[in-house]
GROMACS .gro file of C-alpha atoms in nm:
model
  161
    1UNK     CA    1  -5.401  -0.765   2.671
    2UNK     CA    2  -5.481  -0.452   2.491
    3UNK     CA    3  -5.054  -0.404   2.498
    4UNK     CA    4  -5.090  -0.686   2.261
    5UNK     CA    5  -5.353  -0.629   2.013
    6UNK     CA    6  -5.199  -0.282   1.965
    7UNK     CA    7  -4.843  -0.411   1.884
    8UNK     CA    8  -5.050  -0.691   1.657
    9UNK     CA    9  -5.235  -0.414   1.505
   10UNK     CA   10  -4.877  -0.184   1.469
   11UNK     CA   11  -4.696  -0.524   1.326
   12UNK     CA   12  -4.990  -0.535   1.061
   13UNK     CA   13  -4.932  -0.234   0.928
   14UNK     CA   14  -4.547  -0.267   0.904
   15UNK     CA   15  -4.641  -0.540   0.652
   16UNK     CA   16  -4.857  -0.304   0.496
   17UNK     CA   17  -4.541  -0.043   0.488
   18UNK     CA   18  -4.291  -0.370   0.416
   19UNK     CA   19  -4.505  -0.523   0.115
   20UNK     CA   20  -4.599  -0.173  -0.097
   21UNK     CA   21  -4.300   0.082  -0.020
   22UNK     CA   22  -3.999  -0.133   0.148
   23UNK     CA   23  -3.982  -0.402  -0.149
   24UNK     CA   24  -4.015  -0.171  -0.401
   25UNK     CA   25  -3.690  -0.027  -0.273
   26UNK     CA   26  -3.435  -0.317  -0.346
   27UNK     CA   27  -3.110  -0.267  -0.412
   28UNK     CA   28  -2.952  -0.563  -0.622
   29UNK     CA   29  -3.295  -0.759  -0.529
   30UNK     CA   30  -3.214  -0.701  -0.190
   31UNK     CA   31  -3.495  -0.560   0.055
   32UNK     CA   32  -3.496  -0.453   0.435
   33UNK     CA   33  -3.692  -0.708   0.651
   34UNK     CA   34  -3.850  -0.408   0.864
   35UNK     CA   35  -4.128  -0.682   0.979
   36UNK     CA   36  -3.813  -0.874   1.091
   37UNK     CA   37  -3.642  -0.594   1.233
   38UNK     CA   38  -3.982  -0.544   1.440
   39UNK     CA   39  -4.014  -0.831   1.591
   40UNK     CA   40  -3.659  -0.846   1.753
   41UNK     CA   41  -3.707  -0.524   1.885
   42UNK     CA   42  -4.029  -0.608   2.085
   43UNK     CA   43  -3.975  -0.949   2.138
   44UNK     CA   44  -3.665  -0.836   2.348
   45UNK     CA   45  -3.923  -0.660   2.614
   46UNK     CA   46  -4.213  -0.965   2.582
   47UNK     CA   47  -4.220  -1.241   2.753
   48UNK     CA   48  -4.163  -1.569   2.535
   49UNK     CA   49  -4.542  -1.714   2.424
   50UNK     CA   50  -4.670  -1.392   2.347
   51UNK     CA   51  -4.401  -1.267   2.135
   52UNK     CA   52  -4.382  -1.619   2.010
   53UNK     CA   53  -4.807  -1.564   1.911
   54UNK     CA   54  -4.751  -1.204   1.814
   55UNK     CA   55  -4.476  -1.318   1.575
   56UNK     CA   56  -4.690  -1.639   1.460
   57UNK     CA   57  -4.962  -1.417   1.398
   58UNK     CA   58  -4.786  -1.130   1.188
   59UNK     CA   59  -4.622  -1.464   0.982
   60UNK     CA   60  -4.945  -1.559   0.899
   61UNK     CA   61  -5.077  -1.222   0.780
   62UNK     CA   62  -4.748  -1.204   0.615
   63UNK     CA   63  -4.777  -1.541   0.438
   64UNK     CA   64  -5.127  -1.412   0.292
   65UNK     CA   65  -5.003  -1.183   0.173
   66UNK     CA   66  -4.671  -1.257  -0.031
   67UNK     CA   67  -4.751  -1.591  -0.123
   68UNK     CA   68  -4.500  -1.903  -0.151
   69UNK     CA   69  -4.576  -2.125   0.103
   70UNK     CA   70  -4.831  -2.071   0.343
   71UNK     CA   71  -4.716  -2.149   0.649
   72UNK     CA   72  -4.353  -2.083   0.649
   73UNK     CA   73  -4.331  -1.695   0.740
   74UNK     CA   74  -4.539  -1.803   1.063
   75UNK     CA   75  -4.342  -2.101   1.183
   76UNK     CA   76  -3.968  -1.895   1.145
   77UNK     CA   77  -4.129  -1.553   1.283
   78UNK     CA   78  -4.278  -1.742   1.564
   79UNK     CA   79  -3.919  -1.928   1.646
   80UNK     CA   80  -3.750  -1.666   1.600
   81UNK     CA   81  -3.977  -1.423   1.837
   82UNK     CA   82  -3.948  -1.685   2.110
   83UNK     CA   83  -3.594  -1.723   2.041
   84UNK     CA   84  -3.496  -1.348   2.096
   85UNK     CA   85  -3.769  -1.311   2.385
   86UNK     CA   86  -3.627  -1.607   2.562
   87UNK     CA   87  -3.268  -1.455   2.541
   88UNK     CA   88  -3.421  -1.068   2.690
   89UNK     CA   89  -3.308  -1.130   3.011
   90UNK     CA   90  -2.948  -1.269   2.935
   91UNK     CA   91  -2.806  -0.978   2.716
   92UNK     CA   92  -2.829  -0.653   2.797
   93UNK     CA   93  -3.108  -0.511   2.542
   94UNK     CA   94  -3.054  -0.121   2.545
   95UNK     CA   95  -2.671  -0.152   2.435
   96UNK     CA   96  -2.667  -0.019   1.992
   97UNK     CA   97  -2.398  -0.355   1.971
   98UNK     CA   98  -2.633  -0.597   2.150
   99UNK     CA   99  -2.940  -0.497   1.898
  100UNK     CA  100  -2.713  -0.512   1.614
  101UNK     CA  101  -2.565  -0.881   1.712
  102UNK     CA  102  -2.917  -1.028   1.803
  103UNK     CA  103  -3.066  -0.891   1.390
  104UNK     CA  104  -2.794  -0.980   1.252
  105UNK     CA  105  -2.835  -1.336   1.384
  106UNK     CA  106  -3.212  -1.358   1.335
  107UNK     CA  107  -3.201  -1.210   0.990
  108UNK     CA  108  -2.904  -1.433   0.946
  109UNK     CA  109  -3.142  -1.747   1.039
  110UNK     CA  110  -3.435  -1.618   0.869
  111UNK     CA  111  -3.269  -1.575   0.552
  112UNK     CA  112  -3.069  -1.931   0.512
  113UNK     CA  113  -3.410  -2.065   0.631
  114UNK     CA  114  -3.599  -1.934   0.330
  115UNK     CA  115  -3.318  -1.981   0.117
  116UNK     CA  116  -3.318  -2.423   0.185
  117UNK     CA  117  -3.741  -2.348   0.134
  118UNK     CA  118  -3.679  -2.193  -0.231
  119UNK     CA  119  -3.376  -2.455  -0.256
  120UNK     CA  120  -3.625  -2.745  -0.200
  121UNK     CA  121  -3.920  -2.664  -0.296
  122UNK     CA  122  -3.847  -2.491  -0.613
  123UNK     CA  123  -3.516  -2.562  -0.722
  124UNK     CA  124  -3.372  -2.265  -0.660
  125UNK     CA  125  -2.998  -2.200  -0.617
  126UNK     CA  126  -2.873  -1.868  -0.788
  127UNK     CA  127  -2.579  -1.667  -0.673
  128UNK     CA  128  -2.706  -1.361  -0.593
  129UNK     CA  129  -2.919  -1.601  -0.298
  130UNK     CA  130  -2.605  -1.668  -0.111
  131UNK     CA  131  -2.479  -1.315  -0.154
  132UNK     CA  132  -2.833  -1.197  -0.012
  133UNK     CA  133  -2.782  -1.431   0.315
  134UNK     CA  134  -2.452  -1.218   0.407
  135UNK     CA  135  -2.553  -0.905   0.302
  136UNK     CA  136  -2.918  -0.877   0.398
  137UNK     CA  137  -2.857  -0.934   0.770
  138UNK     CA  138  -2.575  -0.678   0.769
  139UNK     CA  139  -2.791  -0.368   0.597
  140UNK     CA  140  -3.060  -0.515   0.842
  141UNK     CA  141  -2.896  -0.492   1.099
  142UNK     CA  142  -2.783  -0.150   1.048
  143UNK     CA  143  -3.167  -0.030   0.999
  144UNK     CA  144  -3.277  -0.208   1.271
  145UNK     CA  145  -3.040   0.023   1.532
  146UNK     CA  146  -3.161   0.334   1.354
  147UNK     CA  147  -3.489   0.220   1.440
  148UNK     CA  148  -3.392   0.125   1.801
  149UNK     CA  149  -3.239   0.473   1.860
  150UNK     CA  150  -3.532   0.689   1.679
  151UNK     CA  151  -3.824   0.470   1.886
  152UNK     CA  152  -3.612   0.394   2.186
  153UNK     CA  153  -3.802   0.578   2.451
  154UNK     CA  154  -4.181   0.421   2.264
  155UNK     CA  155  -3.990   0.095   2.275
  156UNK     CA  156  -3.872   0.111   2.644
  157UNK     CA  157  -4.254   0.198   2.766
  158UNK     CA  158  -4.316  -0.187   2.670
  159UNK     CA  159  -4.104  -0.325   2.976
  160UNK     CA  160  -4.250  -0.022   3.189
  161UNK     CA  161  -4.639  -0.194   3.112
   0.00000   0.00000   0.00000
């Protein structure tokens, strides 16, 4: 229990990190999903529901605080949490090309799923939106295995508990 309020508590402030540094440092509008990046990572040594409700919950705090629709960030973090967590004992979690694949895919998803909200709810369609859903999930992707390999032994202590 305590396992997951503290990985709650550490998603939190991700956002915190995500929302006033990370988005400040876009490159061609384009921003690093560390939230998403995050959530793969632990949801690969979770079992399904409650990285399913850890993602649903850091959506949430995430939709409060970015705006758009509310709503959205919770139901496509919680998906893809399950998703990945479902899938933790079918891949083989520790191997740099595995972690890359499985970001790439969710950030892949995650992105072409916010792109058809903008697209239907407000009309948007601009070029540089399709160039963002194939190169966000690459640069991602790339992040996200720096991340696994600087917090690898912190991250492998979650399947120990």
């Amino acid at each position: 229990m305590m396992k997951r309020i503290l990985l709650c508590i550490l998603g939190i402030f991700i956002i915190i990190i995500q929302n006033s540094i990370i988005n400040y440092l876009s490159i061609f509008g384009m921003t690093i999903n560390i939230v998403l990046i995050y959530l793969v990572i632990i949801s690969l040594y979770l079992e399904e529901l409650e990285s399913g409700i850890i993602g649903a919950i850091l959506g949430i705090v995430l939709d409060s605080s970015v705006g758009g629709v509310f709503g959205s960030n919770a139901l496509i973090l919680f998906l893809l949490s399950y998703m990945v967590s479902y899938l933790r004992n079918k891949v083989y979690k520790e191997s740099p090309v595995m972690i890359f694949t499985i970001i790439l895919v969710t950030t892949f998803i995650y992105c072409g799923i916010s792109f058809l909200f903008a697209r239907s709810l407000y009309n948007v369609c601009k070029f540089t939106s399709i160039i963002k859903i194939i190169v966000v999930p690459i640069v991602n992707s790339l992040v996200g295995i720096l991340i696994y390999k600087i917090f690898k032994t912190q991250i492998l202590k979650l399947e120990e508990e």
